[in-house]
Coordinates of C-alpha atoms and ligand atoms in Angstrom, one line a residue:
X1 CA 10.3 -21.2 5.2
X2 CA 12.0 -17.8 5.4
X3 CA 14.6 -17.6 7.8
X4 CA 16.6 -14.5 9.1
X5 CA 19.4 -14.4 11.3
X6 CA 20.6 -11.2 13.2
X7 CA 23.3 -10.9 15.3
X8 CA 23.6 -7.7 17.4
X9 CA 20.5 -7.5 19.1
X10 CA 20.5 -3.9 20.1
X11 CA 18.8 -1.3 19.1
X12 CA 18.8 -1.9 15.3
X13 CA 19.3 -5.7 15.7
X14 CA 15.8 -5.3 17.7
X15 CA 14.1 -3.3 14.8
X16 CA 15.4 -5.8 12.2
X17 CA 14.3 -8.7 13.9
X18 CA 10.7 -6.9 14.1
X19 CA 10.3 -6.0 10.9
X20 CA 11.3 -9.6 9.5
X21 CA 9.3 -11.2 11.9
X22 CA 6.5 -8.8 11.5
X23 CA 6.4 -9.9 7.8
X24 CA 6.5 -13.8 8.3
X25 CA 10.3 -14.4 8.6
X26 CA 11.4 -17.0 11.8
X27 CA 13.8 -14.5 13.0
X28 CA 17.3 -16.3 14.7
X29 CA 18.8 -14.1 17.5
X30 CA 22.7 -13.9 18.6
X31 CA 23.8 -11.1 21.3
X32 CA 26.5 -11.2 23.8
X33 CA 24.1 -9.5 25.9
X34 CA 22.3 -11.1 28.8
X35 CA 19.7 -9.1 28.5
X36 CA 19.1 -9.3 25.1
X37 CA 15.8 -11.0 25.0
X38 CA 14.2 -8.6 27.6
X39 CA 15.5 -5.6 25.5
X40 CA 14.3 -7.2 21.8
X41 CA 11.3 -8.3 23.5
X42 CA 10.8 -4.4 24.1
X43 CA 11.4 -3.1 20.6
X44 CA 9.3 -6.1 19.0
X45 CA 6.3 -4.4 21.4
X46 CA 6.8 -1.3 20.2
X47 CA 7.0 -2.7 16.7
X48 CA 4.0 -5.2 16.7
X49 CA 2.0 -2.2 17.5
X50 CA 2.7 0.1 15.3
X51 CA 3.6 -1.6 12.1
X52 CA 0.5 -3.9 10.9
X53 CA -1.5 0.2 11.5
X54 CA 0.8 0.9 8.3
X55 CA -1.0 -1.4 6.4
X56 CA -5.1 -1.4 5.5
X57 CA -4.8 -5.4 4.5
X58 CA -4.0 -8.2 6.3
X59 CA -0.3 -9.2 7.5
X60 CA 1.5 -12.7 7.4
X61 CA 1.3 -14.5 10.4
X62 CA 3.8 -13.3 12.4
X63 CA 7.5 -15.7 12.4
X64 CA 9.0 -17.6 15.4
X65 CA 11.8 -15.7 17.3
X66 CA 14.3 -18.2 18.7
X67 CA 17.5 -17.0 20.6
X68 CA 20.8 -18.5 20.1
X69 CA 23.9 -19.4 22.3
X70 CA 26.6 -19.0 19.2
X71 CA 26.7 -17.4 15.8
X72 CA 26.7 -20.5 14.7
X73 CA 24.0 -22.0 15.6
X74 CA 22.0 -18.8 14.7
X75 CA 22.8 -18.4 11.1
X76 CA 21.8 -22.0 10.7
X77 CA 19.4 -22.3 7.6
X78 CA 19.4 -18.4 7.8
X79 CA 19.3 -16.9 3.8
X80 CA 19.3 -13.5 5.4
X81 CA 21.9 -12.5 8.1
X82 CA 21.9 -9.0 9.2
X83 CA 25.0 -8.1 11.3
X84 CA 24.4 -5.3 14.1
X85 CA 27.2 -4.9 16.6
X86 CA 28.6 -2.0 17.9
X87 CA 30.3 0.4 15.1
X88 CA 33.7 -1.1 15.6
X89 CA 35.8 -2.6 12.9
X90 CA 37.7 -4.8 14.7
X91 CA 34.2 -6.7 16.1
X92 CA 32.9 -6.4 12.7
X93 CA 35.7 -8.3 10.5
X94 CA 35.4 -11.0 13.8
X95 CA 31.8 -11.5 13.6
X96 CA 32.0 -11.9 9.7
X97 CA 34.8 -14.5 10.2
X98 CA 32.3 -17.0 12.1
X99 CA 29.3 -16.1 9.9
X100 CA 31.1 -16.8 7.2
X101 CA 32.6 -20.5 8.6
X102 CA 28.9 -20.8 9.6
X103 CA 26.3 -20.1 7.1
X104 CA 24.4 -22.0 4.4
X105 CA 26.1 -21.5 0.9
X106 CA 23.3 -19.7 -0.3
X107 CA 22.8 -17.1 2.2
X108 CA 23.4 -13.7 1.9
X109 CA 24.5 -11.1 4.3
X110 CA 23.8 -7.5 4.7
X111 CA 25.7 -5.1 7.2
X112 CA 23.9 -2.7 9.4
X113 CA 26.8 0.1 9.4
X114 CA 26.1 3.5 9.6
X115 CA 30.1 4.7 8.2
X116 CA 32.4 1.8 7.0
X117 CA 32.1 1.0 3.6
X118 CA 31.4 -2.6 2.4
X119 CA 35.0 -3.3 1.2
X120 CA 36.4 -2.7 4.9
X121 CA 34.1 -5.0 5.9
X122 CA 35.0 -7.3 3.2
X123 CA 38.8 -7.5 4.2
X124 CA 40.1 -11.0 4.9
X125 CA 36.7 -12.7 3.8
X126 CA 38.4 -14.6 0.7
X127 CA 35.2 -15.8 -1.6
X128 CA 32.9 -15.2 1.6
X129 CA 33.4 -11.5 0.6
X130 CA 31.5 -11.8 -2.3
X131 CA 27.8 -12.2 0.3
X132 CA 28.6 -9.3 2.2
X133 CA 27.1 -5.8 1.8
X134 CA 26.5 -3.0 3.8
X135 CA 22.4 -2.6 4.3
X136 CA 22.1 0.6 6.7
X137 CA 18.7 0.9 7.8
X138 CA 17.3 3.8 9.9
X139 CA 15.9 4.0 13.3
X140 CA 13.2 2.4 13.9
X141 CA 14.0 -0.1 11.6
X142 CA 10.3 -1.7 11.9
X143 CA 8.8 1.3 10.3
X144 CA 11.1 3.7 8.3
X145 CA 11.1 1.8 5.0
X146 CA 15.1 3.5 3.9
X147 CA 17.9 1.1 3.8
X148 CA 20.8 1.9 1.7
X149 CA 22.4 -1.1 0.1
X150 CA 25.9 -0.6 -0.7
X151 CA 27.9 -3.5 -2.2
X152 CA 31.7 -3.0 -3.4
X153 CA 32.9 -4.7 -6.7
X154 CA 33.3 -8.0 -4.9
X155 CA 29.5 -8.1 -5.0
X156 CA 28.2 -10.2 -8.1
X157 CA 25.0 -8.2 -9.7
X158 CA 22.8 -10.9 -9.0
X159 CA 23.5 -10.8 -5.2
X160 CA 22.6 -7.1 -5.4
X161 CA 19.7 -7.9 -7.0
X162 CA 18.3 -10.6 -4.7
X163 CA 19.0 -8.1 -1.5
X164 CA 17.2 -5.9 -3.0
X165 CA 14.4 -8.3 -3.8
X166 CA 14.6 -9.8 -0.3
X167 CA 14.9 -6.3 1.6
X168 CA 11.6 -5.1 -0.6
X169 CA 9.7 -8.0 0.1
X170 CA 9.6 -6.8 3.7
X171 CA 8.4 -3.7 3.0
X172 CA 11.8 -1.5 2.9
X173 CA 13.0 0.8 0.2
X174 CA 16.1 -0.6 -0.8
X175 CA 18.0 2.6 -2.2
X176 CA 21.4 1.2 -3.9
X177 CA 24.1 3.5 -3.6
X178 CA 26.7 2.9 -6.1
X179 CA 29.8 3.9 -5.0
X180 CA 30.9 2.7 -2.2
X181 CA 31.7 5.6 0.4
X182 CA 32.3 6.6 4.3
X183 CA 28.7 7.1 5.5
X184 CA 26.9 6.1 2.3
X185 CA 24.3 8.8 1.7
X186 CA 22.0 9.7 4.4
X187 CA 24.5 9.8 6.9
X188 CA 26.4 12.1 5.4
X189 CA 23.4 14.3 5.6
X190 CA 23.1 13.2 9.3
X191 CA 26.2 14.2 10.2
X192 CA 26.6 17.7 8.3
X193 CA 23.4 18.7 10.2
X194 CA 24.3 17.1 13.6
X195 CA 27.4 19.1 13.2
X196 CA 26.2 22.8 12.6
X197 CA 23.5 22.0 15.5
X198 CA 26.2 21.3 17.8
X199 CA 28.0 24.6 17.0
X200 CA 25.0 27.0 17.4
X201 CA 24.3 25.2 20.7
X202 CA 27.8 26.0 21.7
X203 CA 28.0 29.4 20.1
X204 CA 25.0 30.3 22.2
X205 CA 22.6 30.9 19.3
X206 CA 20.2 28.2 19.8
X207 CA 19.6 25.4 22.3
X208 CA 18.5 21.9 21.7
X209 CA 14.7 22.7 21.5
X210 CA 15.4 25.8 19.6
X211 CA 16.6 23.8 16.5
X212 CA 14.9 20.7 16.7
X213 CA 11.3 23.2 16.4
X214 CA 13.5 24.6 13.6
X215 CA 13.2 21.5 12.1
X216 CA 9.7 20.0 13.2
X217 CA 7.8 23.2 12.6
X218 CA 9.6 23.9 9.1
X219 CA 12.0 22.1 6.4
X220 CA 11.5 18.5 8.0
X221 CA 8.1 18.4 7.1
X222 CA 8.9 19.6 3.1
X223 CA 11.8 16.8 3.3
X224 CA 9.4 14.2 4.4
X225 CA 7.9 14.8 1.3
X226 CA 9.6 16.2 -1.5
X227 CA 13.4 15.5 -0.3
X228 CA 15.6 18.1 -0.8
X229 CA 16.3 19.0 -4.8
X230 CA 12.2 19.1 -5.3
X231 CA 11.8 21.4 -3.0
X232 CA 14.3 23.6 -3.8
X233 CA 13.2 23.6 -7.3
X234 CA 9.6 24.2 -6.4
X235 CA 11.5 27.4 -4.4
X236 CA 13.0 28.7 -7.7
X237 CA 9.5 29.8 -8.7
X238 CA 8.4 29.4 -12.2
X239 CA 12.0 29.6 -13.0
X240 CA 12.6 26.7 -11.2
X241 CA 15.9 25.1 -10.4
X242 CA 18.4 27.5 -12.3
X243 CA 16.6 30.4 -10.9
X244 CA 17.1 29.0 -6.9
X245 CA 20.8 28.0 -7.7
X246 CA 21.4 31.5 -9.2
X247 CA 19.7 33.4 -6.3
X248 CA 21.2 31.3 -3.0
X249 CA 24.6 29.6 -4.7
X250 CA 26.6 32.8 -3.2
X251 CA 25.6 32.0 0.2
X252 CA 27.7 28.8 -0.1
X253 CA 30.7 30.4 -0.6
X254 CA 29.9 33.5 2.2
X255 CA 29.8 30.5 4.1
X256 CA 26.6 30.8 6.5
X257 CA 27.5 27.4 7.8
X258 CA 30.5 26.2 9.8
X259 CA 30.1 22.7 8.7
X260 CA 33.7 22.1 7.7
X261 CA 34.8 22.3 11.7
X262 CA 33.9 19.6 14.3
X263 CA 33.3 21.4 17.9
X264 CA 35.6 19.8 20.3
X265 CA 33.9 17.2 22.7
X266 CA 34.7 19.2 25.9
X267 CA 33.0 18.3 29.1
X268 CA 31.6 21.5 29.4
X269 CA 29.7 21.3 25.6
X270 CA 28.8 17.6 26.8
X271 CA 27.0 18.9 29.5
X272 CA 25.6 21.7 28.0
X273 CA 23.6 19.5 25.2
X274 CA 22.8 17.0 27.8
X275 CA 21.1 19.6 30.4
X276 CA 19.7 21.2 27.4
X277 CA 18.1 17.7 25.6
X278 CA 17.1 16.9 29.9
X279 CA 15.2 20.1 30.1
X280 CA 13.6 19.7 26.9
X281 CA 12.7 16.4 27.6
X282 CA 13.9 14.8 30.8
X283 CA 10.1 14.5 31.9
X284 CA 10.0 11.2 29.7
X285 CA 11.3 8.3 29.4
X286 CA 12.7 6.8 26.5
X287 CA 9.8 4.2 26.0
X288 CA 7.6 7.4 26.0
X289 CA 9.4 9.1 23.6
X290 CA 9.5 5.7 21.5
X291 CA 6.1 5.5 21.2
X292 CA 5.2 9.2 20.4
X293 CA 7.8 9.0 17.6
X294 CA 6.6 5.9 16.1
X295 CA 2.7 7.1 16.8
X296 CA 3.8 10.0 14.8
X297 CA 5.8 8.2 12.1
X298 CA 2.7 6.2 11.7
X299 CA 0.4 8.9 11.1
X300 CA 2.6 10.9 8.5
X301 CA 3.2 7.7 6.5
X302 CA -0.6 7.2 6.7
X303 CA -1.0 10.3 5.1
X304 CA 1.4 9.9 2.5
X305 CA 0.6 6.9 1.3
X306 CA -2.9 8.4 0.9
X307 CA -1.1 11.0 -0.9
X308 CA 0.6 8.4 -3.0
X309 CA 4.1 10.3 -2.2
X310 CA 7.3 9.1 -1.1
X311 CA 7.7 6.9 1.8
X312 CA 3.7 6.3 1.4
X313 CA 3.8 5.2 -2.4
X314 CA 6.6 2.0 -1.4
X315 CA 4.0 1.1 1.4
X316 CA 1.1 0.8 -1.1
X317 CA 3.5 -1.1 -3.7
X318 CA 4.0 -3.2 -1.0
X319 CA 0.8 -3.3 0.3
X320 CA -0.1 -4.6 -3.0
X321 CA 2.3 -7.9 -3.0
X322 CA 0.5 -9.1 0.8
X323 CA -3.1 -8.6 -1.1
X324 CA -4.6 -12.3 -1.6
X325 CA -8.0 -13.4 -3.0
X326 CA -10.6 -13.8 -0.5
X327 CA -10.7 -17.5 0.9
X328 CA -13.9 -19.2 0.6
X329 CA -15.2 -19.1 3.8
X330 CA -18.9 -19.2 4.9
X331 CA -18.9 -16.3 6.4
X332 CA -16.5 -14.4 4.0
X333 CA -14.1 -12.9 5.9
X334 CA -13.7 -9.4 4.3
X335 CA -11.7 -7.5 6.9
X336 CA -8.5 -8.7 8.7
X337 CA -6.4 -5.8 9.7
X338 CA -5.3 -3.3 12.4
X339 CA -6.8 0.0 13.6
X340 CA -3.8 2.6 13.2
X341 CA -3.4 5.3 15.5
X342 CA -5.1 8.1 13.5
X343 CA -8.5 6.4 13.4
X344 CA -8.9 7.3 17.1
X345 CA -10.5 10.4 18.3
X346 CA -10.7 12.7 21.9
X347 CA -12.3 9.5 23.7
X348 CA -8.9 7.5 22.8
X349 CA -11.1 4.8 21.0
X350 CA -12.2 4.0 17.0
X351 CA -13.8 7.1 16.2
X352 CA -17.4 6.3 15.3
X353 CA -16.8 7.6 11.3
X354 CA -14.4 4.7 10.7
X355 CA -16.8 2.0 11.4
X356 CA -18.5 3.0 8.2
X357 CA -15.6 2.8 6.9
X358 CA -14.4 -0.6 8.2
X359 CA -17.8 -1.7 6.6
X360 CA -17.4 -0.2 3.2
X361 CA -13.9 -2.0 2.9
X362 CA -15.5 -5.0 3.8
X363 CA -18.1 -4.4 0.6
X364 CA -15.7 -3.4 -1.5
X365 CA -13.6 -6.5 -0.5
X366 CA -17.3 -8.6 -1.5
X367 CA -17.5 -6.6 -4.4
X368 CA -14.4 -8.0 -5.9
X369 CA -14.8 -11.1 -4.5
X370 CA -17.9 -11.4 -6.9
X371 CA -16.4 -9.9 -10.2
X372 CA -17.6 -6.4 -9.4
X373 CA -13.8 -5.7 -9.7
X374 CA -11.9 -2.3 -10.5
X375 CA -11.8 -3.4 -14.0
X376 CA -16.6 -4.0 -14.1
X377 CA -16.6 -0.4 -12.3
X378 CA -13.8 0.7 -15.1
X379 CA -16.3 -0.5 -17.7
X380 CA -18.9 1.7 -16.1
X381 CA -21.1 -0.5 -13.5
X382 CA -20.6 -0.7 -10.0
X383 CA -22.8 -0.7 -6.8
X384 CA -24.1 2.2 -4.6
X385 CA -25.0 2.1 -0.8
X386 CA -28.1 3.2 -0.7
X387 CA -29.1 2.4 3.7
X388 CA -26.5 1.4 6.6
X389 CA -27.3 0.5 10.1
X390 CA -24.2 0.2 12.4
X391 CA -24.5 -0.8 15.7
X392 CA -21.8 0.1 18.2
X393 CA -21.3 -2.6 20.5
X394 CA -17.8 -2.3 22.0
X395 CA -15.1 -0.1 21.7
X396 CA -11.9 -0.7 19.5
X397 CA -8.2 0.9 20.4
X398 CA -5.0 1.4 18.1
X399 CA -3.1 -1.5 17.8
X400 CA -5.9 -3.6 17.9
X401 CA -6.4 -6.0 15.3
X402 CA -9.8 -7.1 14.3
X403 CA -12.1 -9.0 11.4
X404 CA -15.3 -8.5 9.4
X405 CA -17.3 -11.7 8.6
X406 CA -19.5 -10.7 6.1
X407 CA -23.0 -12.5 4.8
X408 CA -24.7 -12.0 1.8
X409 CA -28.5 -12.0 2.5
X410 CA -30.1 -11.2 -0.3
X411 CA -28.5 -11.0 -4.0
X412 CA -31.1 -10.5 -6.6
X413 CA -31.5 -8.5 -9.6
X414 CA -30.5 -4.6 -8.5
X415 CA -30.4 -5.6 -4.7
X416 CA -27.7 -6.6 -2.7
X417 CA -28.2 -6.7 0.8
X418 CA -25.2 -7.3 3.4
X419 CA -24.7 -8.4 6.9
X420 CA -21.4 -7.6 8.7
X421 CA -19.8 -8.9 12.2
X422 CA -16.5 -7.2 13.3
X423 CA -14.6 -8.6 16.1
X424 CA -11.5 -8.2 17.7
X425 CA -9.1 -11.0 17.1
X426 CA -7.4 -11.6 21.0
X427 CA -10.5 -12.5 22.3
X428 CA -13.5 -12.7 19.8
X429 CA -15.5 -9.7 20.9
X430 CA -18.2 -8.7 18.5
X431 CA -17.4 -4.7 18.3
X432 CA -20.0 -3.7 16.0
X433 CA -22.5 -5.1 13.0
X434 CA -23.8 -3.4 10.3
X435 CA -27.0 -4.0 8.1
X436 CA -26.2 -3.0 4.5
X437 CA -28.5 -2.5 1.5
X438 CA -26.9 -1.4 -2.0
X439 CA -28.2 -1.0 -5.4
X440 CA -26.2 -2.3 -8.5
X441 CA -26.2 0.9 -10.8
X442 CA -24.9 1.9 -14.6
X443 CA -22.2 4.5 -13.8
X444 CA -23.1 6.3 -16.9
X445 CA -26.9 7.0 -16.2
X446 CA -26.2 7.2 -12.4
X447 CA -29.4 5.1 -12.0
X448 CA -29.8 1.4 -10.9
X449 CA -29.8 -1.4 -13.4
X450 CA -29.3 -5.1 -13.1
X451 CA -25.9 -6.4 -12.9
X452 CA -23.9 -8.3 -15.8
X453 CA -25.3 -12.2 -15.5
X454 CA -21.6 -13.1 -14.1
X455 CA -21.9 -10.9 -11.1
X456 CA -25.5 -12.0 -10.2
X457 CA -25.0 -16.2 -11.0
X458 CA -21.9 -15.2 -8.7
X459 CA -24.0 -13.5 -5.5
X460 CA -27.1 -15.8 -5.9
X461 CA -24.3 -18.5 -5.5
X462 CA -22.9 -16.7 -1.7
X463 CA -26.7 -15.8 -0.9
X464 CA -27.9 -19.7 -1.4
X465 CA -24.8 -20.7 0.4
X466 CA -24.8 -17.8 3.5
X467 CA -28.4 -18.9 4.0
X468 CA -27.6 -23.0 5.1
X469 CA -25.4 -21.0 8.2
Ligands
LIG501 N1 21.4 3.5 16.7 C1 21.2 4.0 15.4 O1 20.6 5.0 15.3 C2 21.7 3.3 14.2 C3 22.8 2.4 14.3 N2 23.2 1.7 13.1 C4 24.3 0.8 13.1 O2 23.8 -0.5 13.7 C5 24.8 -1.1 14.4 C6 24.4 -1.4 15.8 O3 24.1 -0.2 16.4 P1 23.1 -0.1 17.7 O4 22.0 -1.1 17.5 O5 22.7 1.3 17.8 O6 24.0 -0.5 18.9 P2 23.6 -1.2 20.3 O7 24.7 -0.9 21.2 O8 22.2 -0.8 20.7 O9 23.5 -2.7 19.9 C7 24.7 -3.5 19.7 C8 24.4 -4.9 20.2 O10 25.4 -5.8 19.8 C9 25.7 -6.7 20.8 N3 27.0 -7.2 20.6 C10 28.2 -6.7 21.0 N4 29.2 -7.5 20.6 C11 28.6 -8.5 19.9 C12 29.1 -9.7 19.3 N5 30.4 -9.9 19.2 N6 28.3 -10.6 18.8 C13 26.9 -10.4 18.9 N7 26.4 -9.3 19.5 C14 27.2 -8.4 20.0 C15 25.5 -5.9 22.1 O11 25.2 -6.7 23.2 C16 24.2 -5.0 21.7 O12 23.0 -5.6 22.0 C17 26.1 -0.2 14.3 O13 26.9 -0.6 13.2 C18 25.5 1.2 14.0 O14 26.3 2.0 13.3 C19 22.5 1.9 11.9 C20 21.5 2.8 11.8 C21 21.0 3.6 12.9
LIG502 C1 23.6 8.3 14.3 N1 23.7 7.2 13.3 C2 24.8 7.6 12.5 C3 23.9 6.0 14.0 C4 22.4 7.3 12.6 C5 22.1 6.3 11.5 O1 23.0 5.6 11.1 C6 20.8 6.3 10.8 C7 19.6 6.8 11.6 O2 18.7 6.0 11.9 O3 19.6 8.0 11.8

């Protein structure tokens, strides 16, 4: 069994213990806070509902979520133990100093700090320092895949490497930064623009909403993508990169930005961002603002991963390593998997369009259930749909997860006829069928033909079994 612990059980603690549980981890909880279970127990909504829509297969079962009265008796057969208290040193080195009386020899630990670099952490551990690296994730931790592993040279490869291994196998993009350094990457990023935002607003230039359109309506979108080198290069024009440093380097040196100054924290400028951020946004609350954010992280992913680009091309890598053969039920079950937020439409329900797609995943799942694989329709045969009758029987919301039990009725020769049931998994409520005819055709003629003899022995096999039920 796979066993994570966290301790710090805030707002990254919460994501953490989301996303392992989310991928089939028992997740072990420690948090001074009373509250702590009411407040994870938020997050983990927010994150069982939006991160099986990332995914077009089925998930693990969700793990068990146990909370904990000591760090000891949370890192207890932990092999992952992801510290997130406050960003204070001083509670840091303390918290590492029980984990590291506490754990199991074997497990390894990974350090959600935004600046401190792994060997500050490290100070005082003796040998224990050798477990302990920074792994900086990014909020919300249950959907952005970016965590930036930063060990020191107390780190042995092969620790490095298994992080990495564990940190992918939930679905994150493990980036490993190799020199170990105040804020890692990202932050550093973070920061530089946090800091020039903060002077226009107090220059007067701009206000909160004012630059965060900047951003929304502009250059976020292009970084989503292409990061920041790629695009520029892409800016250079056929002369590419050399071209774009040539034409903007000056401006560096001008400067247009005031980045090397930090605007002194006065009342008044803390007030002036704060009524600002309020007007912007003061009309919802946090959990509102939560769910539009991850609603919208969910769709962009979406579309990148149907792009194949970026944060969309580790999701389908990943994707790829939950992807088992089909059990061999009677009925198959062909479809196990979440509706995501973009398959809704202006009636806030499954948009009728996706139903035939729902049902052509479920064939295609049939199809290479029966050898009719990528590598047969590589080789130039494959099947067509040639009639479909859906029947809309109930209505289907995102979040919801649902199943396709699929029937073959008839499997002979050219023909292959289908009979799909979805329903929704909480309570078994058949959402829609669909009567399905297809043709087995030669992709090279782009007429029907009769399937290769291990495809057909295969389907009258299913159509003589679905027939007893
Ligand atoms: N909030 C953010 O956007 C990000 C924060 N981080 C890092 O994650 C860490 C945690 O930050 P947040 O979750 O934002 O803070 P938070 O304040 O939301 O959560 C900290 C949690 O630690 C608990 N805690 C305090 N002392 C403890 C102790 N001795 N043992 C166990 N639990 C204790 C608190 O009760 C609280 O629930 C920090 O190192 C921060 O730099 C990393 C990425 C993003
Ligand atoms: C503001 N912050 C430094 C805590 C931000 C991060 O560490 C990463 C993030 O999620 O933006």
């Amino acid at each position: 069994m796979k066993t994570a612990a966290i301790i710090g059980g805030g707002v990254i603690g919460g994501g953490w213990a989301a996303r392992f549980a989310l991928m089939g981890w028992d997740v072990r909880i420690f948090d001074t806070d009373p509250e702590a279970e009411r407040k994870i127990g938020e997050v983990m909504a927010n994150g069982r509902r939006t991160l099986p829509m990332l995914y077009d297969t089925q998930m693990p079962p969700c793990g068990a979520i146990s909370y904990h009265a000591t760090v000891a008796e949370a890192v207890k057969g932990a092999q992952w133990i992801q510290e997130s208290v406050p960003e204070r040193l001083s509670i840091k080195n303390a918290v590492f100093a029980e984990i590291a009386q506490n754990a199991d020899a074997d497990a390894l630990i990974g350090s959600s700090t935004s600046g401190y670099k792994p060997s500050e952490l490290q100070e005082n551990q003796g040998s224990f320092a050798s477990r302990i690296m920074v792994a900086h994730p990014f909020n919300p931790v249950y959907l952005l895949p970016l965590v930036e592993l930063v060990p020191s040279s107390k780190n042995p490869p092969e620790y490095v490497e298994k992080a990495k291994e564990i940190l992918t196998s939930i679905g994150m993009y493990p980036l490993h930064v190799r020199s170990e350094i105040d804020a890692h990457i990202a932050d550093r990023f973070l920061e530089s623009v946090w800091r020039e935002a903060l002077w226009l607003v107090k220059d007067g230039v701009a206000t909160t909403e004012e630059i965060d359109n900047s951003i929304r309506y502009g250059f976020g979108l292009r970084w989503a993508q292409m990061g920041l080198f790629e695009t520029y290069r892409v800016a250079g024009g056929e002369a590419g990169m050399k071209h774009f440093m040539a034409q903007f380097g000056p401006c560096l040196e001008w400067p247009w930005s005031r980045l090397t100054d930090v605007p002194e924290f006065t009342e008044e400028l803390v007030d002036l961002i704060a009524d600002q951020s309020d007007a912007q946004s003061g009309d919802k609350s946090i959990r509102e603002l939560e769910t539009l954010r991850d609603d919208n992280l969910v769709a962009m992913m979406r579309a990148l991963k149907q792009q194949g680009a970026a944060a969309g091309k580790s999701l389908i890598e990943h994707e790829n390593t939950l992807r088992a053969p089909l059990p061999e039920t009677v009925p198959l079950i062909t479809q196990s998997r979440t509706v995501p937020v973009d398959w809704t439409d202006v009636n806030g329900h499954m948009n009728e369009g996706r139903y035939g797609q729902v049902f052509s995943d479920a064939s295609e799942e049939l199809m290479t259930h029966i050898g009719a694989d990528r590598a047969y329709i590589a080789a130039g045969n494959s099947y067509f749909t040639a009639e479909t009758t859906i029947r809309y029987l109930n209505e289907t919301h995102a979040g919801e997860g649902f199943s396709v039990a699929t029937r073959v009725l008839l499997g002979e020769g050219k023909k292959l006829q289908l009979y799909h049931e979805m329903r929704r998994d909480v309570d078994q409520e058949l959402l829609a069928t669909c009567d399905q005819f297809l043709l087995h055709v030669s992709l090279e003629t782009r007429k029907s033909c009769p399937p290769l003899p291990e495809v057909e022995a295969r389907l009258a096999k299913l159509a003589a079994a679905h027939k007893k039920v």
